[in-house]
XYZ file of C-alpha atoms in Angstrom:
593
model
C -0.082 -0.063 -0.090
C 1.418 3.467 -0.463
C 3.158 4.918 2.292
C 2.428 7.424 4.944
C 4.551 8.852 7.751
C 4.462 5.713 10.082
C 6.265 4.354 12.939
C 5.582 0.629 12.704
C 7.664 0.122 9.508
C 10.653 -1.123 11.334
C 12.752 -4.073 12.013
C 10.868 -5.644 14.355
C 7.544 -5.490 12.594
C 6.898 -8.080 10.038
C 6.109 -6.919 6.673
C 3.241 -9.417 6.287
C 1.391 -12.168 7.981
C -0.963 -14.432 7.246
C -4.223 -14.960 9.101
C -5.444 -18.899 10.108
C -8.143 -18.431 7.399
C -5.320 -17.361 4.763
C -5.917 -13.672 4.442
C -2.782 -11.635 4.154
C -2.191 -8.605 6.876
C -0.116 -5.680 6.794
C 2.364 -5.985 9.665
C 3.262 -2.291 9.034
C -0.243 -0.699 9.290
C -1.977 -3.820 11.390
C -4.956 -3.865 8.939
C -6.167 -6.592 6.658
C -5.870 -6.418 2.521
C -9.286 -8.078 2.288
C -12.496 -9.184 3.701
C -11.723 -12.478 5.606
C -15.447 -13.117 4.465
C -15.268 -12.480 0.890
C -12.372 -10.274 -0.309
C -13.846 -10.630 -3.945
C -17.477 -9.856 -3.339
C -16.171 -6.865 -1.374
C -14.045 -5.578 -4.502
C -17.139 -5.875 -6.676
C -19.744 -4.269 -4.381
C -17.285 -1.651 -2.999
C -15.393 -0.603 -6.406
C -16.782 -2.287 -9.221
C -20.217 -0.919 -8.247
C -19.560 2.159 -6.267
C -17.982 3.504 -9.401
C -21.108 2.431 -11.714
C -19.221 -0.250 -13.721
C -19.884 -1.663 -16.542
C -22.392 1.496 -16.980
C -19.877 4.325 -16.896
C -17.659 2.900 -19.546
C -20.844 2.177 -21.818
C -19.607 3.450 -25.222
C -16.532 4.832 -24.486
C -13.446 4.337 -26.443
C -11.008 4.453 -23.519
C -11.674 4.311 -19.773
C -9.232 5.362 -17.087
C -9.276 3.819 -13.860
C -6.892 5.175 -10.935
C -6.524 3.150 -7.632
C -4.630 4.065 -4.399
C -3.433 0.714 -3.178
C -2.572 -2.122 -5.609
C -1.817 -4.062 -2.889
C -2.692 -7.932 -3.785
C -4.343 -6.742 -7.178
C -7.546 -8.432 -6.349
C -9.201 -4.833 -7.101
C -7.596 -5.178 -10.636
C -8.325 -8.650 -10.902
C -11.799 -7.899 -10.272
C -11.927 -4.859 -12.796
C -10.321 -7.235 -15.720
C -12.948 -9.760 -15.369
C -15.368 -7.473 -15.538
C -13.878 -5.572 -18.326
C -13.460 -9.043 -20.081
C -17.166 -9.700 -20.060
C -18.678 -6.143 -20.539
C -16.278 -4.263 -22.402
C -17.513 -1.780 -25.084
C -16.136 -2.888 -28.694
C -12.996 -1.917 -29.858
C -12.447 0.233 -26.207
C -9.009 0.026 -24.161
C -8.698 0.110 -20.488
C -5.964 1.980 -18.378
C -5.377 1.729 -15.263
C -2.982 3.379 -12.860
C -2.541 1.907 -9.680
C 0.109 3.371 -6.724
C 1.847 1.016 -4.250
C 4.081 2.003 -1.519
C 4.926 -1.055 -0.302
C 4.438 -3.960 -3.300
C 4.212 -7.572 -2.205
C 6.398 -10.001 -4.075
C 4.760 -12.113 -7.206
C 4.757 -15.038 -4.545
C 3.056 -13.583 -1.789
C 0.715 -12.101 -4.587
C 0.087 -15.778 -5.850
C -0.526 -17.129 -2.629
C -3.306 -14.465 -1.621
C -4.890 -14.783 -5.143
C -5.279 -18.780 -5.134
C -8.388 -18.476 -2.722
C -10.357 -17.218 -5.744
C -10.146 -20.186 -8.280
C -12.859 -18.497 -10.811
C -10.078 -15.693 -11.277
C -7.293 -18.322 -11.679
C -6.641 -17.769 -15.614
C -6.689 -13.767 -15.443
C -4.521 -14.241 -12.252
C -1.918 -16.335 -14.050
C -1.728 -13.802 -16.595
C -1.280 -10.882 -14.020
C 1.446 -12.805 -12.112
C 3.199 -14.150 -15.058
C 3.972 -10.160 -15.725
C 3.942 -9.047 -11.902
C 5.813 -6.087 -11.386
C 9.313 -5.918 -9.506
C 9.533 -4.003 -6.344
C 11.931 -1.109 -7.678
C 10.581 2.606 -7.095
C 9.108 4.358 -10.244
C 6.771 3.001 -12.616
C 6.143 -0.442 -14.321
C 3.993 -0.835 -17.037
C 2.188 -4.001 -17.514
C 0.771 -4.717 -21.149
C -2.226 -7.192 -21.673
C -3.152 -7.037 -25.170
C -5.597 -10.110 -24.830
C -7.889 -7.767 -22.248
C -7.172 -4.400 -24.607
C -5.525 -3.244 -21.329
C -2.699 -1.743 -19.748
C -1.705 -1.596 -16.363
C 0.617 1.210 -14.697
C 1.818 0.355 -11.110
C 3.831 3.313 -9.499
C 6.062 2.136 -6.730
C 6.410 4.915 -4.217
C 4.758 7.673 -2.263
C 1.403 8.414 -3.261
C 1.841 12.148 -3.504
C 4.747 12.039 -5.661
C 3.103 8.971 -7.997
C -0.081 11.367 -8.574
C 1.890 14.543 -8.896
C 4.324 12.983 -11.606
C 1.152 11.023 -13.247
C -0.487 13.259 -16.496
C -3.809 10.996 -16.618
C -7.280 12.099 -15.501
C -9.001 8.932 -14.142
C -12.898 8.250 -14.976
C -13.005 6.262 -11.591
C -11.084 6.309 -8.522
C -10.258 2.977 -6.383
C -9.502 4.470 -3.071
C -8.062 1.361 -1.154
C -5.392 2.435 1.356
C -5.302 1.030 4.528
C -7.799 2.763 7.144
C -6.847 6.488 7.476
C -6.842 5.860 11.219
C -3.945 3.805 10.507
C -2.286 4.939 7.406
C -3.407 8.740 7.508
C -0.841 9.694 4.772
C -2.863 7.801 1.987
C -5.701 10.376 3.195
C -3.939 13.521 3.456
C -4.775 16.984 2.103
C -2.463 17.073 -0.476
C -3.580 13.754 -1.801
C -7.068 14.823 -2.257
C -5.896 17.996 -3.682
C -4.283 15.564 -6.581
C -7.299 13.086 -6.567
C -9.235 16.195 -7.853
C -6.756 17.884 -10.217
C -6.360 14.184 -11.792
C -10.152 13.365 -12.074
C -12.124 13.690 -15.649
C -15.300 15.790 -15.181
C -17.872 13.427 -14.260
C -15.516 10.969 -12.707
C -16.605 8.336 -10.118
C -15.117 7.070 -6.904
C -15.354 4.529 -4.382
C -13.817 3.638 -1.393
C -14.680 1.613 2.014
C -14.003 4.337 4.391
C -16.845 6.861 5.273
C -14.655 8.742 7.579
C -15.962 12.282 8.077
C -12.444 14.395 7.144
C -12.704 11.999 4.053
C -16.174 13.353 2.892
C -15.825 16.474 3.891
C -12.436 16.997 1.882
C -14.321 15.057 -1.007
C -16.930 17.756 -0.899
C -14.487 20.692 -0.723
C -12.986 19.673 -3.878
C -15.826 19.183 -5.887
C -17.170 15.820 -5.157
C -21.116 14.750 -4.271
C -20.446 12.435 -1.788
C -22.895 9.759 -0.742
C -22.852 7.157 1.921
C -24.177 3.457 0.359
C -24.694 0.354 2.585
C -21.630 -1.141 3.322
C -20.645 -4.984 2.428
C -20.378 -7.309 4.796
C -19.250 -6.243 8.410
C -19.083 -2.882 7.400
C -22.167 -0.688 7.542
C -21.868 2.058 5.318
C -19.054 2.682 2.321
C -18.733 5.792 0.132
C -19.475 6.516 -3.369
C -18.733 10.053 -5.035
C -19.096 11.861 -8.678
C -16.984 14.699 -9.355
C -18.601 17.577 -10.257
C -17.419 19.145 -13.491
C -15.899 22.692 -13.097
C -16.544 25.126 -15.878
C -15.521 28.829 -16.002
C -17.835 31.376 -17.386
C -16.341 34.146 -18.956
C -18.731 37.411 -18.767
C -21.924 38.176 -16.473
C -24.587 39.386 -18.443
C -28.074 37.514 -19.414
C -25.528 35.032 -21.498
C -23.617 34.441 -18.850
C -25.932 34.113 -15.867
C -27.776 31.625 -18.213
C -25.171 29.450 -18.655
C -24.161 29.698 -14.902
C -27.905 28.963 -14.039
C -27.603 25.879 -16.174
C -24.791 24.533 -14.909
C -25.164 24.822 -11.480
C -28.690 23.202 -11.898
C -26.607 20.207 -13.798
C -24.314 19.955 -10.828
C -21.290 21.779 -12.053
C -18.946 23.989 -9.994
C -19.195 27.280 -11.755
C -16.817 30.404 -11.534
C -17.923 33.438 -13.362
C -15.100 35.578 -14.610
C -16.107 39.206 -15.290
C -13.700 42.422 -15.801
C -16.096 44.819 -14.548
C -19.233 43.846 -12.607
C -22.437 41.983 -13.654
C -24.375 43.685 -16.099
C -21.552 45.815 -17.212
C -22.347 45.764 -20.890
C -25.592 44.924 -22.760
C -27.210 43.411 -20.183
C -26.847 46.508 -17.727
C -29.610 48.837 -18.865
C -32.748 49.317 -16.381
C -35.107 47.335 -18.244
C -35.062 44.987 -21.491
C -37.421 43.294 -23.959
C -37.974 39.710 -23.507
C -39.824 39.591 -27.316
C -38.980 36.947 -30.104
C -37.665 37.276 -33.606
C -40.671 37.509 -35.960
C -40.210 35.446 -38.782
C -43.097 34.452 -41.108
C -40.746 32.340 -43.544
C -38.167 30.364 -41.828
C -39.831 27.778 -39.711
C -36.717 26.641 -37.613
C -36.260 29.963 -36.507
C -39.770 30.898 -35.760
C -40.372 27.656 -34.009
C -37.055 28.332 -31.873
C -37.809 31.671 -31.142
C -40.998 30.603 -29.727
C -39.443 27.684 -27.656
C -37.159 30.107 -26.165
C -39.831 32.704 -25.112
C -41.471 29.878 -23.484
C -38.753 28.537 -21.303
C -37.937 32.657 -20.758
C -41.416 32.846 -19.170
C -40.959 30.255 -17.305
C -37.619 30.981 -15.652
C -38.003 34.792 -14.816
C -41.706 34.062 -13.263
C -40.074 32.505 -10.492
C -37.455 35.511 -9.902
C -38.648 37.973 -7.403
C -39.162 41.378 -9.042
C -38.044 40.497 -12.411
C -40.959 40.870 -14.310
C -42.334 44.778 -14.885
C -44.790 44.271 -17.500
C -46.569 41.373 -19.156
C -47.447 41.941 -23.223
C -45.633 44.109 -25.791
C -47.113 45.885 -29.069
C -45.068 45.024 -32.217
C -46.372 48.065 -34.314
C -46.293 48.023 -38.344
C -43.174 49.436 -39.737
C -43.702 48.857 -43.189
C -47.073 48.222 -45.214
C -45.715 44.912 -45.524
C -46.261 43.931 -42.233
C -49.617 43.891 -41.787
C -49.690 40.361 -43.708
C -46.545 39.665 -42.306
C -48.083 39.686 -38.854
C -51.408 37.900 -39.934
C -48.942 34.733 -41.206
C -47.031 34.845 -37.782
C -50.123 34.977 -35.669
C -51.483 31.912 -37.845
C -48.256 29.681 -36.932
C -48.816 26.230 -34.863
C -46.551 26.775 -32.128
C -48.054 29.906 -30.418
C -50.424 29.029 -27.713
C -54.114 30.518 -28.067
C -53.731 34.125 -27.608
C -50.274 34.366 -27.577
C -50.093 36.259 -30.960
C -52.913 38.717 -32.021
C -53.521 40.898 -34.776
C -54.644 44.474 -33.322
C -55.812 47.311 -35.780
C -55.051 51.031 -35.182
C -57.968 51.820 -32.977
C -56.987 48.739 -30.717
C -53.502 49.478 -30.243
C -54.224 53.345 -29.961
C -56.362 51.843 -26.924
C -53.719 49.699 -25.412
C -51.175 52.637 -25.970
C -53.099 55.373 -24.633
C -52.194 57.595 -27.853
C -52.628 57.657 -31.561
C -50.847 55.510 -33.038
C -51.570 55.353 -36.669
C -51.122 51.829 -37.475
C -52.240 48.516 -36.165
C -49.800 45.903 -35.154
C -49.380 42.565 -33.188
C -50.238 41.909 -29.655
C -47.273 39.352 -28.202
C -49.055 38.230 -25.036
C -46.052 36.353 -23.783
C -43.387 38.603 -24.459
C -42.044 40.824 -21.203
C -40.639 43.815 -19.906
C -38.226 42.759 -17.260
C -35.563 44.103 -14.781
C -32.194 42.560 -15.714
C -30.566 43.556 -12.235
C -32.947 40.455 -9.936
C -32.354 38.339 -12.648
C -28.512 38.319 -12.707
C -28.049 38.327 -9.294
C -30.570 35.373 -8.530
C -28.804 33.364 -11.610
C -25.234 34.033 -10.139
C -25.867 33.092 -7.063
C -23.751 30.189 -6.045
C -20.929 30.625 -8.441
C -17.637 31.552 -7.558
C -16.677 35.315 -8.568
C -13.583 36.439 -9.620
C -12.931 40.054 -11.103
C -10.343 39.928 -13.910
C -9.957 40.234 -17.538
C -9.296 36.759 -19.425
C -6.623 37.246 -21.922
C -6.138 33.619 -23.125
C -7.213 30.281 -22.882
C -5.065 27.287 -23.309
C -4.933 23.801 -22.485
C -4.441 23.300 -18.770
C -1.199 21.057 -17.492
C -3.666 18.335 -16.267
C -6.157 18.498 -19.304
C -9.128 20.938 -19.278
C -8.650 24.637 -19.828
C -6.345 27.200 -18.210
C -7.432 31.071 -18.123
C -5.048 33.442 -17.914
C -4.799 37.430 -17.070
C -2.763 40.040 -19.422
C 0.198 39.433 -17.435
C 0.087 35.642 -17.780
C -1.302 34.807 -14.291
C -3.468 31.931 -13.938
C -6.913 33.186 -12.970
C -8.637 29.799 -12.924
C -8.062 26.029 -13.926
C -11.221 24.058 -14.559
C -12.475 21.249 -16.861
C -14.571 23.420 -19.383
C -14.931 26.902 -20.389
C -17.704 29.041 -21.919
C -17.446 32.610 -23.478
C -20.285 34.520 -22.741
C -18.696 37.877 -23.242
C -20.541 39.320 -26.021
C -18.597 41.447 -28.200
C -15.606 40.475 -25.974
C -16.072 37.052 -27.365
C -14.199 38.585 -30.547
C -10.763 38.893 -28.860
C -11.111 35.383 -27.387
C -12.106 33.233 -30.198
C -11.280 34.989 -33.387
C -12.629 32.627 -35.347
C -16.261 33.645 -34.924
C -17.636 35.764 -37.339
C -18.839 38.330 -34.960
C -19.719 42.078 -35.669
C -20.226 45.093 -32.968
C -22.835 46.852 -32.862
C -23.065 50.111 -30.638
C -26.462 50.930 -28.826
C -27.260 53.690 -26.635
C -30.265 54.176 -24.492
C -31.832 56.043 -22.654
C -34.343 57.070 -19.454
C -36.403 58.761 -16.993
C -37.969 58.138 -14.232
C -41.699 59.111 -13.451
C -42.844 58.689 -16.750
C -44.279 54.944 -17.609
C -46.311 53.632 -20.376
C -46.846 50.086 -21.503
C -44.223 48.186 -24.007
C -43.977 48.807 -27.671
C -41.700 48.668 -30.184
C -41.388 49.415 -34.002
C -37.987 49.667 -34.634
C -37.500 51.771 -31.875
C -38.791 50.944 -28.245
C -40.393 52.589 -25.410
C -39.836 49.818 -21.840
C -41.559 50.488 -18.403
C -38.905 50.438 -15.740
C -39.310 49.945 -11.937
C -39.878 53.321 -11.990
C -40.074 55.290 -14.973
C -39.500 54.689 -18.983
C -36.450 53.195 -20.819
C -36.292 54.238 -24.589
C -34.053 54.009 -27.669
C -31.936 52.634 -29.019
C -29.266 53.678 -31.496
C -28.046 50.953 -33.550
C -24.636 51.606 -34.771
C -22.331 49.419 -36.840
C -18.590 48.734 -36.218
C -18.781 51.331 -33.270
C -16.927 49.654 -30.381
C -17.028 53.088 -28.226
C -19.058 53.289 -25.089
C -18.935 57.185 -24.288
C -22.458 58.686 -23.693
C -23.273 61.255 -27.006
C -25.537 64.080 -26.168
C -26.558 63.684 -30.008
C -27.571 59.784 -29.598
C -29.997 61.127 -26.589
C -31.509 63.389 -29.108
C -32.043 60.608 -31.676
C -33.494 58.829 -29.121
C -36.320 61.359 -28.626
C -36.783 61.701 -32.159
C -37.185 57.983 -32.427
C -39.697 58.364 -29.317
C -41.586 61.251 -30.927
C -42.006 59.930 -34.513
C -44.267 57.162 -32.984
C -45.371 58.341 -29.577
C -45.248 62.290 -29.457
C -47.130 62.660 -26.172
C -44.833 60.272 -24.442
C -41.785 61.941 -25.851
C -42.678 65.236 -24.632
C -43.444 63.908 -21.298
C -39.855 62.448 -21.058
C -38.189 65.532 -22.417
C -39.446 67.468 -19.445
C -37.607 65.306 -17.246
C -33.903 64.753 -16.712
C -32.841 61.750 -18.969
C -29.851 59.315 -17.713
C -28.232 57.273 -20.665
C -25.597 54.900 -21.300
C -23.878 52.915 -24.152
C -23.087 49.240 -24.809
C -21.755 47.110 -27.539
C -23.862 44.144 -28.640
C -22.174 41.077 -30.897
C -24.289 40.347 -33.748
C -23.324 37.644 -36.733
C -23.618 37.871 -40.232
C -26.812 35.653 -40.417
C -28.226 37.324 -37.290
C -28.623 34.264 -35.252
C -26.390 33.544 -32.112
C -23.521 31.285 -31.670
C -23.868 28.511 -29.292
C -21.875 25.446 -28.547
C -18.677 24.097 -28.730
C -15.706 25.946 -30.876
C -14.013 23.316 -33.228
C -10.404 22.503 -32.647
C -10.560 23.770 -29.087
C -11.389 20.884 -26.663
C -13.305 22.190 -23.544
C -14.172 25.543 -24.997
C -17.735 26.743 -25.807
C -19.218 29.871 -26.446
C -22.916 31.416 -26.078
C -22.568 34.925 -27.735
C -24.156 36.818 -31.082
C -27.436 37.598 -29.077
C -27.618 40.802 -30.549
C -30.808 42.400 -28.740
C -32.581 39.083 -28.380
C -30.404 38.065 -25.616
C -33.358 38.265 -22.615
C -35.197 35.890 -24.771
C -33.103 33.373 -26.390
C -30.029 33.023 -23.725
C -31.913 30.993 -20.909
C -33.142 28.428 -23.363
C -29.247 28.356 -25.032
C -27.804 28.453 -21.579
C -29.356 24.997 -20.860
C -27.997 23.912 -24.696
C -24.763 24.579 -23.743
C -24.715 23.116 -20.481
C -26.154 19.778 -21.560
C -23.042 19.864 -24.165
C -20.779 20.405 -21.367
C -22.382 17.354 -19.494
C -23.323 15.470 -21.931
C -26.868 14.903 -21.293
C -29.811 15.826 -23.765
C -30.171 18.986 -25.010
C -33.577 21.089 -25.052
C -32.648 22.467 -28.508
C -33.358 20.199 -31.700
C -30.472 18.959 -33.174
C -30.950 20.700 -36.407
C -31.362 24.174 -34.654
C -28.488 23.120 -32.666
C -26.438 22.667 -35.920
C -27.560 25.948 -37.082
C -26.453 27.693 -34.303
C -23.056 25.951 -33.413
C -20.108 27.866 -33.736
C -18.535 25.540 -36.681
C -20.771 26.974 -39.197
C -18.292 30.008 -39.535
C -15.578 27.195 -40.660
C -13.900 29.052 -43.374
C -14.822 32.327 -43.225
C -12.203 34.852 -42.505
C -12.444 36.299 -39.031
């Protein structure tokens, strides 16, 4: 077994003793190598079943098991026996096992002779049994499509030198009370670092400090019924670690979905939540209205429905329900008729209204009819961002580079090269800031300045411009200037916003002009096809993106955040496959950034 600082290892302590029933016992640690009742059954129950095998390797091309104490090799024999019977087609098993005090071949053979059913596999392993010299000894087992690496030496040294990542851990050192070095803080740190996302861990011990240590390192730990005389054992699953760059509605949506999926989330933001396009006092939650593209239209209907469900449970999020979309051109009347008749809208969700109905709803002569979107909303961004970022680890800083991590995963560094975070996966949700971190994306900047006043309110309406109620006033605008990346507030743009409001809502504009007008500008990211960019970035494993939302972020981000979380956790996505492909970053392959 891997060593610990112990006082039992001296000339007076026999290295190995044998009980009357033939079970081996360590003279150094005073503990048994396996249960005298049925060591093989215990290995299968505690370690194989505890790590969810064989189900955990189903469909995998490779599977890696790490073990802390090789001992007699019994756990690995049980593993090879199961792998031989249940291995995926053309798959390969890699085992990395650490042993501080290796047994000789003869000692192992005597111990394993207790299980004739494993005699064939044991003979193969014993024929290639490693010597006791310090270092890593490789055992090739082509007949099992497997390889075993036995690291002889200190456990911290062995794990520090290993470059692999385990899909399953067998923690089979001697009891923590007898061999505390096997269960030390540095060992637990290395277990976490050397674990693949979603890796499983099993051990016989239920010691409180072991449970706490694993929990603190991102494992979800559960007690399970023990085997034989042991009442309990532990099973644990490593929760994937994800860094989300950006804390606007895209980042908050991804963070919420990842936390719901059991991930540990770090949010990196250069300024503060909502510092970009999500930082206005109100936002419209409206779908893209498309009368011709069935896929896009149905996607936005699904996105709006999901957004309504999620915003409804956030206190103080919804400011107003229902948004009127006024005609902008003569063609809009026929287009709105088609949209209202689309089958994916629930009854009453989209209603065509004439000029009189529009005037009655808005309280001012409109001159045109429009479309009443009953399910559309005006929301307050701040409480949404606050609620959805809760439970994340927040880091203030600017990410300058995303590179492969030393132990797999991804490393985030700042402009000075200082590491901000080491995680399994990264999601870029930084709006226009994503262009610098993923230049292969076809992003274009659009500067928008919006204005607002307090003490004036009105129903939500859009027509090219918009007027949106806030919690204490009215937001209106906004300018739309392509390829402008400056965020300074411009008096001329405030005047433009007033003119836009005056053109369709002159009485409302006059009321707003009599009050102090506040303003801010932000840069949104858009794409050539006006669709979001959402998914895995090709050629950069562990890197995902959600950006290019334009002015529809508060409508589509909640659904797309769940899609990204599903990709990261390898679970079913709520997004249809064909739509996921239309939004995927790979659609820009071959284009010049």
